Amino acid sequence: MAFKRVTKIPQATSSPENLIFDLPRRKIPGVLTHQSEVMRAYYETSTEKSDVALQLPTGSGKTLVGALIAEWIRRKKGERVVYLTPTKQLVNQVVTQCESRYGIQANGFTGAKSDYSPSSRSEYKTAEKIAITNYSSLFNTNPFFCDADVIIIDDSHAAENYIASMWSVSLLKVDHDHTACFNSIVSALKPHLDDASNYKLRSSRDENNGWIDKVPTPSFIKSINEIRSIIDEHATTVKSIRYPWSLIRSNLHACHLYLNESEILIRPLIPPTWTHEAFTNARQRIYMSATLGKGGDLERLFGRKKIHRISTPTGWDKQGVGRRLFLFPGMSLDDKEASNLRLSMMQRAGRSLVLVPSTTNGESIRTEIESKISFRTLDAVDIEVTKDPFLKENHAVAIVANRYDGIDFPGDECRVTFVEGLPTATNMQEKFLMSRMAANVLFNERVQTRVLQAIGRCTRSLEDYSAVIVNGLDLQDYLTDKKRRSYLHPEIQAELQFGIEQSMAAKPKDFLDNLNIFLANDEEWESANQDILDLRDSYTQDNFPAITALESAVPHEIDFQKSIWQGDFVDAMDAASRVLGLVGGEHLRGYRALWNYLAGSAANQAYLNGQLATNERSDKYFTDAKNAAVGLLWLVRLATEKDSASDKNPDPEDIIRMEQIENIENVFERYGTTHDRRYAAQEKFILEGINSIDLFETAHVHLGEFLGFNSNKREADGSPDPWWKVGEICFVFEDHAGAKPDSQLSVEKARQAADHPRWMRLNVDNIKSSLIYPILVSPTSRASIGAEPHLKEVFLWPLDDFRQWATQALSTIREIRKTFSSPGDIAWRAEAISKLRMSGLDAPSIRRDRTASCAADRFTFTGS
């Protein structure tokens, strides 16, 4: 056969922005000004820097910028370039754009590496073409892409869970493969958890109101050998945990264990990416994101001490991408009306996108759509390879669960997005730090970025437009809060303000009329659009609080994780102390508490491993953690356990109050704060229920929940009516609401009430050490003589007194709710605890007021 002609290596132009003119197969005329500006800045300042971040707003052509830089590097330096995206669908999307629009040759790599074609492998290895693949293809224990010279990370803001999962063992109780391992670890941890946590581990998600906990590091260290043995046994047969377990097994001392009633997560605070050679050995890493932030969040996500940033192009401080019409049905309509409106809007749109926080939420919406309007529904898997199944339909709804980024629908592909919830904490570590450690400030930028990604799925270019229908109460609360909105881009602030005003006191027809006008995009909409532009010019974007301090602390946080990973606990403690020297101020109280805790944990391990002579440093840091953020129940318990003999420990009753207020926070968050409708409806149900006979017991359960108790009731022979539990205090009730005031309490009823504590200890897990107080709620004070010995073990709450008390209690809780914004607000917690205590609604006060004398002392007995 004839010899092949030698392939000539194409010569790169002087800079990435000029490369576009050397691509004859391109279908675009050139690059836009802002794209050119970013590429020029990269060429002039950053080609040799190890870590570079490029910021381009959502929909401003980030992919083209990344592809041109990748191809320019490949041609200029002959280097292997890997372009990473979050998902397989995006891999295919970027490959299609490169080949069909930009005229850049690229190979996509998805699935198992054994399925990669020989030619694609060779073209990557010889730097003939850029490789486009997903995060998981690089971040795994045996990646094919182990020798990339340059790694370009698209949507880097979305990378945290993809990267952290490499060093995370997650056990789901409902997963049959995980159940035995989950239960074994819970049993191993039982001696190291307080009664409240053990009780909640055996409770339901609804009863726990979003509870999440963390095993304190000193306790975790004590149980490491047992946990290691348990997971070793299961990892050999459970593939989903085998590989991450192999990476953290020998470094459990550098990890944290989070848990609730349905999941256990073991992971390091910061992913140790420096141990992954495929990532750290690259000459350069380029991070592309719509919002890079200023608080060091990108560095934390990727475990890099310093990432050079190329900022947003000139002019984008005011100008946005495309136009969005925000509508908030929940501000005017009840749940049923909002649900019906959603269906009507879907029919008007033809094709629409629904973003939901979980598969369960998605399934309920899918059922409703298919049964009522008969539209085809698709999920993320259906459009993973290509969007064609969705685009070929004129009447379809794509329902995407737990994904607020990555799948784009520009132009007429989709004009209406329904967002059904706030994408806040996406893993247990985030949720714990936000809700239990009051470290929300750390995640301000991360949460905002997720929100921006969600609302930008269908506005992908300057001329694009789409309606964003916000149905989730938590997201509605977030976007309608004036303080939070001030941190958003001025254009989005204006769009939100316009949408809020249109949604107030609106009827379903008003929402539909506005949607029709917007989608028509004619002269009638133009005047409304001008209102948005005028509003935009009056807004400026504020920086999040404490952003400079958070940014300055990042290098020391990375040093901490590196040191503790390799077992140098003294160095880790010193790094944590350097962080503490930088995070002062009121906004960082929770974060300061976190780093005092981490410093104390490192000092404790240094002592245990002979690196420190005494444990005094650990005790001091744990005490400082408790004092840094007064009102954080978790830290108070830790400090108390470490120094149980100290006379400076808080009153145990104060610890109970802290738990109670944390539970109340979860109730407030669940019912929303933008408007009063859902909260008021539940409040109304309780008020009416406690004044009825048939609904009394159910209302009694919900009243306990509103007051911050773990409130429950089981239908079983001999079971009590509701029980309210918080901390070590448990009130167990016998409701006698159907009795007449002049009736006589039977011996059987008295015996049943007195027996409730025994029933509880036999039938409710982890309550054996609780102080159980049986309370009879009854309108009568007469009983047969045979009831007297039983009533000596029971307390009486007269029915009328209970009803008056409950009404006043709900009024106080409503007053506390007025100043609530989000979980983890330390100042709010302190004020709320004070109000709870002054009103006698805290569990210790209820115990004092309701158990002063036994029921027998308040009854008149008749009979022989």
mmCIF file of C-alpha atoms in Angstrom, residues 77 101 115 132 159 172 199 241 245 253 318 441 592 602 606 629 649 715 846:
data_model
loop_
_atom_site.group_PDB
_atom_site.id
_atom_site.type_symbol
_atom_site.label_atom_id
_atom_site.label_comp_id
_atom_site.label_asym_id
_atom_site.label_seq_id
_atom_site.Cartn_x
_atom_site.Cartn_y
_atom_site.Cartn_z
ATOM 1 C CA LYS A 77 1.643 23.986 22.221
ATOM 2 C CA ARG A 101 -21.192 25.446 14.628
ATOM 3 C CA ASP A 115 -15.936 1.557 25.135
ATOM 4 C CA ILE A 132 -14.676 16.425 25.728
ATOM 5 C CA ALA A 159 -18.635 20.626 40.287
ATOM 6 C CA LEU A 172 -28.955 5.333 51.927
ATOM 7 C CA TYR A 199 -34.404 8.934 69.135
ATOM 8 C CA ILE A 241 -19.221 2.515 47.956
ATOM 9 C CA TRP A 245 -14.126 3.824 50.370
ATOM 10 C CA HIS A 253 -9.204 10.669 60.821
ATOM 11 C CA LYS A 318 -25.708 46.207 34.280
ATOM 12 C CA VAL A 441 -22.336 32.930 55.028
ATOM 13 C CA ARG A 592 -15.640 31.159 63.641
ATOM 14 C CA ALA A 602 -7.096 18.568 65.378
ATOM 15 C CA ALA A 606 -2.582 15.533 68.147
ATOM 16 C CA ALA A 629 -21.832 31.445 68.592
ATOM 17 C CA ASN A 649 -21.396 24.523 81.362
ATOM 18 C CA GLU A 715 -52.671 3.969 66.384
ATOM 19 C CA ILE A 846 -44.304 23.526 80.565
#
